[in-house]
Every structure is written in C-alpha cells, then in structure tokens.
PDB file of C-alpha atoms in Angstrom:
ATOM      1  CA  MET A  14      90.178 -52.348  50.048  1.00 89.00           C
ATOM      2  CA  LYS A  15      91.090 -55.748  49.275  1.00 88.00           C
ATOM      3  CA  PHE A  16      93.896 -57.559  51.560  1.00 90.00           C
ATOM      4  CA  LYS A  17      96.249 -60.045  50.410  1.00 89.00           C
ATOM      5  CA  PHE A  18      97.696 -62.486  52.587  1.00 92.00           C
ATOM      6  CA  LEU A  19     101.542 -63.142  51.854  1.00 89.00           C
ATOM      7  CA  ARG A  20     103.736 -65.988  53.481  1.00 90.00           C
ATOM      8  CA  ALA A  21     107.080 -65.482  53.769  1.00 88.00           C
ATOM      9  CA  MET A  22     109.770 -67.822  52.684  1.00 84.00           C
ATOM     10  CA  TRP A  23     111.658 -67.410  56.319  1.00 81.00           C
ATOM     11  CA  GLY A  24     111.653 -70.510  57.904  1.00 81.00           C
ATOM     12  CA  MET A  25     110.888 -72.519  54.699  1.00 80.00           C
ATOM     13  CA  GLU A  26     114.893 -73.178  53.808  1.00 79.00           C
ATOM     14  CA  GLY A  27     115.668 -76.270  52.690  1.00 81.00           C
ATOM     15  CA  GLU A  28     112.729 -76.928  50.174  1.00 82.00           C
ATOM     16  CA  SER A  29     112.850 -76.723  46.699  1.00 88.00           C
ATOM     17  CA  PHE A  30     111.111 -73.665  45.432  1.00 90.00           C
ATOM     18  CA  SER A  31     108.284 -76.176  43.959  1.00 89.00           C
ATOM     19  CA  SER A  32     107.672 -77.417  47.221  1.00 90.00           C
ATOM     20  CA  MET A  33     107.548 -74.437  48.838  1.00 89.00           C
ATOM     21  CA  PHE A  34     105.085 -73.079  46.619  1.00 90.00           C
ATOM     22  CA  LYS A  35     103.048 -75.942  46.362  1.00 91.00           C
ATOM     23  CA  LYS A  36     102.343 -75.689  50.347  1.00 91.00           C
ATOM     24  CA  ILE A  37     101.634 -71.893  50.260  1.00 92.00           C
ATOM     25  CA  ALA A  38      99.266 -72.315  47.560  1.00 92.00           C
ATOM     26  CA  ASP A  39      97.231 -75.278  49.035  1.00 93.00           C
ATOM     27  CA  ALA A  40      97.385 -72.821  52.307  1.00 95.00           C
ATOM     28  CA  GLY A  41      95.522 -70.136  50.648  1.00 94.00           C
ATOM     29  CA  TYR A  42      98.100 -67.521  50.502  1.00 94.00           C
ATOM     30  CA  ASP A  43      97.815 -64.755  47.508  1.00 93.00           C
ATOM     31  CA  GLY A  44     101.908 -64.314  47.293  1.00 91.00           C
ATOM     32  CA  ILE A  45     104.944 -64.673  48.543  1.00 90.00           C
ATOM     33  CA  GLU A  46     107.751 -62.911  50.446  1.00 90.00           C
ATOM     34  CA  ILE A  47     111.199 -63.919  48.890  1.00 89.00           C
ATOM     35  CA  PRO A  48     114.821 -63.037  49.573  1.00 87.00           C
ATOM     36  CA  SER A  49     116.859 -61.932  46.825  1.00 86.00           C
ATOM     37  CA  GLN A  50     118.663 -65.200  44.702  1.00 86.00           C
ATOM     38  CA  ARG A  51     122.194 -64.591  43.893  1.00 87.00           C
ATOM     39  CA  GLU A  52     122.386 -67.582  41.884  1.00 90.00           C
ATOM     40  CA  LYS A  53     121.212 -67.259  38.195  1.00 91.00           C
ATOM     41  CA  ASN A  54     119.899 -70.589  37.817  1.00 92.00           C
ATOM     42  CA  ALA A  55     117.756 -69.833  41.024  1.00 91.00           C
ATOM     43  CA  ARG A  56     116.326 -66.715  39.439  1.00 91.00           C
ATOM     44  CA  VAL A  57     115.500 -68.406  36.104  1.00 92.00           C
ATOM     45  CA  GLU A  58     113.572 -71.059  37.876  1.00 92.00           C
ATOM     46  CA  LEU A  59     111.462 -68.443  40.002  1.00 91.00           C
ATOM     47  CA  LYS A  60     110.585 -66.329  36.936  1.00 89.00           C
ATOM     48  CA  SER A  61     109.527 -69.612  35.517  1.00 89.00           C
ATOM     49  CA  LEU A  62     107.323 -70.634  38.410  1.00 90.00           C
ATOM     50  CA  PHE A  63     106.003 -67.059  38.656  1.00 88.00           C
ATOM     51  CA  ARG A  64     104.554 -67.170  35.524  1.00 86.00           C
ATOM     52  CA  ASP A  65     102.577 -70.085  36.138  1.00 85.00           C
ATOM     53  CA  LEU A  66     101.068 -68.214  39.378  1.00 86.00           C
ATOM     54  CA  ASP A  67      98.863 -65.355  39.688  1.00 84.00           C
ATOM     55  CA  TRP A  68     100.757 -64.516  42.943  1.00 89.00           C
ATOM     56  CA  THR A  69     101.351 -60.912  44.665  1.00 88.00           C
ATOM     57  CA  VAL A  70     105.714 -61.531  44.839  1.00 90.00           C
ATOM     58  CA  VAL A  71     107.438 -58.860  47.324  1.00 86.00           C
ATOM     59  CA  GLY A  72     111.132 -59.036  47.685  1.00 90.00           C
ATOM     60  CA  GLN A  73     112.924 -59.176  51.082  1.00 87.00           C
ATOM     61  CA  GLN A  74     116.037 -57.443  51.367  1.00 83.00           C
ATOM     62  CA  TRP A  75     118.487 -56.732  54.097  1.00 78.00           C
ATOM     63  CA  THR A  76     121.942 -55.824  53.960  1.00 74.00           C
ATOM     64  CA  GLY A  77     124.883 -55.747  56.540  1.00 66.00           C
ATOM     65  CA  TYR A  78     123.011 -58.234  58.444  1.00 60.00           C
ATOM     66  CA  PHE A  79     125.867 -60.679  59.507  1.00 58.00           C
ATOM     67  CA  SER A  80     128.576 -58.286  59.735  1.00 63.00           C
ATOM     68  CA  ASP A  81     128.971 -54.785  60.253  1.00 74.00           C
ATOM     69  CA  VAL A  82     129.444 -52.643  57.129  1.00 80.00           C
ATOM     70  CA  SER A  83     129.488 -48.763  56.062  1.00 82.00           C
ATOM     71  CA  PRO A  84     126.453 -46.994  54.720  1.00 80.00           C
ATOM     72  CA  GLN A  85     128.202 -47.103  51.267  1.00 84.00           C
ATOM     73  CA  GLN A  86     128.265 -50.953  51.997  1.00 85.00           C
ATOM     74  CA  HIS A  87     124.337 -51.065  52.640  1.00 84.00           C
ATOM     75  CA  ILE A  88     123.766 -48.945  49.519  1.00 82.00           C
ATOM     76  CA  GLN A  89     125.945 -51.179  47.275  1.00 86.00           C
ATOM     77  CA  ASP A  90     124.677 -54.387  48.727  1.00 86.00           C
ATOM     78  CA  PHE A  91     120.808 -53.229  47.862  1.00 86.00           C
ATOM     79  CA  LYS A  92     121.822 -52.281  44.363  1.00 89.00           C
ATOM     80  CA  THR A  93     122.858 -56.023  43.815  1.00 90.00           C
ATOM     81  CA  GLN A  94     119.669 -57.310  45.728  1.00 88.00           C
ATOM     82  CA  LEU A  95     117.901 -54.831  43.645  1.00 90.00           C
ATOM     83  CA  GLU A  96     119.084 -55.994  40.638  1.00 92.00           C
ATOM     84  CA  GLN A  97     118.057 -59.623  41.250  1.00 92.00           C
ATOM     85  CA  GLN A  98     114.805 -59.117  42.330  1.00 91.00           C
ATOM     86  CA  VAL A  99     114.281 -56.769  39.350  1.00 92.00           C
ATOM     87  CA  ASP A 100     115.525 -59.897  37.447  1.00 92.00           C
ATOM     88  CA  VAL A 101     112.395 -62.282  38.765  1.00 91.00           C
ATOM     89  CA  GLY A 102     110.008 -59.569  38.357  1.00 88.00           C
ATOM     90  CA  VAL A 103     109.415 -58.137  41.769  1.00 89.00           C
ATOM     91  CA  LYS A 104     107.136 -54.749  42.130  1.00 89.00           C
ATOM     92  CA  MET A 105     107.640 -54.215  45.683  1.00 89.00           C
ATOM     93  CA  ILE A 106     110.723 -54.962  47.953  1.00 90.00           C
ATOM     94  CA  ASN A 107     110.490 -54.987  52.091  1.00 86.00           C
ATOM     95  CA  CYS A 108     113.577 -53.527  53.033  1.00 83.00           C
ATOM     96  CA  HIS A 109     116.013 -53.976  56.341  1.00 78.00           C
ATOM     97  CA  THR A 110     116.880 -50.870  56.005  1.00 80.00           C
ATOM     98  CA  GLY A 111     120.221 -49.467  57.982  1.00 76.00           C
ATOM     99  CA  LYS A 112     121.573 -50.118  61.596  1.00 73.00           C
ATOM    100  CA  ASP A 113     120.367 -48.900  64.753  1.00 74.00           C
ATOM    101  CA  HIS A 114     123.812 -47.754  65.655  1.00 77.00           C
ATOM    102  CA  PHE A 115     124.262 -45.510  62.515  1.00 78.00           C
ATOM    103  CA  SER A 116     123.780 -41.777  63.063  1.00 86.00           C
ATOM    104  CA  LEU A 117     120.385 -40.093  61.491  1.00 86.00           C
ATOM    105  CA  ALA A 118     122.727 -38.533  59.058  1.00 91.00           C
ATOM    106  CA  ASP A 119     123.951 -42.432  57.796  1.00 85.00           C
ATOM    107  CA  ASN A 120     120.670 -43.998  57.890  1.00 83.00           C
ATOM    108  CA  LEU A 121     118.853 -40.828  55.597  1.00 90.00           C
ATOM    109  CA  GLU A 122     121.941 -41.205  53.258  1.00 88.00           C
ATOM    110  CA  ILE A 123     120.916 -45.109  53.051  1.00 84.00           C
ATOM    111  CA  ILE A 124     117.347 -44.189  52.487  1.00 85.00           C
ATOM    112  CA  ASP A 125     117.780 -41.455  50.121  1.00 91.00           C
ATOM    113  CA  GLY A 126     120.208 -44.231  48.029  1.00 86.00           C
ATOM    114  CA  ILE A 127     118.398 -47.050  48.209  1.00 85.00           C
ATOM    115  CA  GLU A 128     115.046 -45.208  47.499  1.00 88.00           C
ATOM    116  CA  ALA A 129     116.366 -43.621  44.253  1.00 93.00           C
ATOM    117  CA  MET A 130     117.812 -47.126  42.774  1.00 89.00           C
ATOM    118  CA  ALA A 131     114.451 -48.375  43.482  1.00 90.00           C
ATOM    119  CA  LYS A 132     112.273 -45.802  41.662  1.00 93.00           C
ATOM    120  CA  GLU A 133     114.735 -46.031  38.662  1.00 93.00           C
ATOM    121  CA  GLU A 134     113.592 -49.487  38.416  1.00 92.00           C
ATOM    122  CA  GLY A 135     110.214 -49.171  39.173  1.00 93.00           C
ATOM    123  CA  VAL A 136     109.839 -51.144  42.284  1.00 92.00           C
ATOM    124  CA  LYS A 137     108.045 -49.958  45.668  1.00 91.00           C
ATOM    125  CA  LEU A 138     110.165 -49.626  48.661  1.00 87.00           C
ATOM    126  CA  VAL A 139     108.757 -50.320  51.965  1.00 79.00           C
ATOM    127  CA  HIS A 140     111.057 -50.330  55.543  1.00 80.00           C
ATOM    128  CA  GLU A 141     110.525 -53.314  57.830  1.00 73.00           C
ATOM    129  CA  ILE A 142     110.664 -51.851  61.335  1.00 69.00           C
ATOM    130  CA  HIS A 143     112.888 -54.334  62.882  1.00 66.00           C
ATOM    131  CA  ARG A 144     115.254 -55.258  65.392  1.00 60.00           C
ATOM    132  CA  GLY A 145     118.768 -53.834  64.768  1.00 60.00           C
ATOM    133  CA  ARG A 146     117.634 -51.649  61.848  1.00 68.00           C
ATOM    134  CA  SER A 147     117.320 -48.060  61.625  1.00 68.00           C
ATOM    135  CA  THR A 148     113.366 -48.032  62.430  1.00 70.00           C
ATOM    136  CA  PHE A 149     113.620 -50.286  65.494  1.00 71.00           C
ATOM    137  CA  CYS A 150     113.893 -47.308  68.210  1.00 70.00           C
ATOM    138  CA  ILE A 151     111.306 -45.209  68.593  1.00 73.00           C
ATOM    139  CA  ASN A 152     113.114 -41.935  69.030  1.00 75.00           C
ATOM    140  CA  SER A 153     115.348 -43.014  65.562  1.00 75.00           C
ATOM    141  CA  TRP A 154     111.925 -43.969  63.685  1.00 77.00           C
ATOM    142  CA  LEU A 155     110.488 -40.629  64.565  1.00 77.00           C
ATOM    143  CA  LYS A 156     113.299 -38.517  63.771  1.00 80.00           C
ATOM    144  CA  LEU A 157     113.388 -40.702  60.176  1.00 76.00           C
ATOM    145  CA  THR A 158     109.612 -39.712  59.862  1.00 77.00           C
ATOM    146  CA  GLU A 159     110.297 -36.235  60.364  1.00 83.00           C
ATOM    147  CA  GLU A 160     113.186 -35.798  57.862  1.00 77.00           C
ATOM    148  CA  ARG A 161     111.186 -38.045  55.437  1.00 76.00           C
ATOM    149  CA  PRO A 162     107.600 -37.802  55.727  1.00 74.00           C
ATOM    150  CA  ASP A 163     106.393 -39.997  52.761  1.00 83.00           C
ATOM    151  CA  ILE A 164     108.686 -42.925  53.430  1.00 68.00           C
ATOM    152  CA  ARG A 165     106.652 -46.097  53.675  1.00 72.00           C
ATOM    153  CA  PHE A 166     106.712 -48.815  56.739  1.00 71.00           C
ATOM    154  CA  THR A 167     105.701 -52.393  57.175  1.00 74.00           C
TER     155      THR A 167
END
C-alpha cells in the first residue's frame, strides 16, 4: 500500500493558484484537495496547472453550509459542484454530506442522489465525517452504515 499526502487549499485563501501550488509542491505533498470553482476562468487556469503537475487531485465539496437548505437543494448544489469538479479533471470528491438535523430518510436521499451522479461521471465519492453533517453524530453515522454498508468515509 502506498500512502499519498495531500494538502487541502483550506486556509490558503487570498493567494493565486500558482503561488499556492508552488508552496504545496515545495513542501513535498503528492496532491491537493480543492473546492469546486464557480468561475470558468479559474477552472481553465486549474486545468492548465494540473497538466503540468503529477498530482493526485481530490475535489472538496459542501452544500448548504451557510444556510439551511432542503435535501433536494443539497442534491442540486452537489450536481453543480460535481460538474465544476469534473471540468478540472477531478476523479474523487470528499463531500460534506447532508445535515446532522436531517432525518435518516433525508440524508439517505441525499447520499443516494449524489452517489448516483458521481458514479455516472466516473467520480469516486467519499463522505467526510464533519461537524454539522449527516456523519457527525455516532448514532446517525451507525444508522447510515447499516442502511448503506458500502458507503465510504474520510
């Protein structure tokens, strides 16, 4: 088994991609975890930079983070971000899935919906255990794993 060490862009805001990537490469990382980029120009720049790097690139995705949105809106937001991630060549996405206050049925609807979209695009999807999300509370997490035993977590 070979481990790869990736650096998240979280905490590096305010710098250009090329500046961030130079720091990450100089630090010896094997790749990057990057949020979806809504601006087309940013995606064009990223595609160009990724062509020149032998990196593993993992997408970072979240929905409904700053506002309370419905499960259907989470799925739609994921679709938009998935399209943006695929545009830059991401093959794996680390997802902040659902909400801790949603019902099990709502969180399963989100998981099933986004898993299907990711599979259709050929993208691996993992669900981050994160505060405020469907995976945060151990009781909810256990119920998710009972209902979806093949789900992958980070």
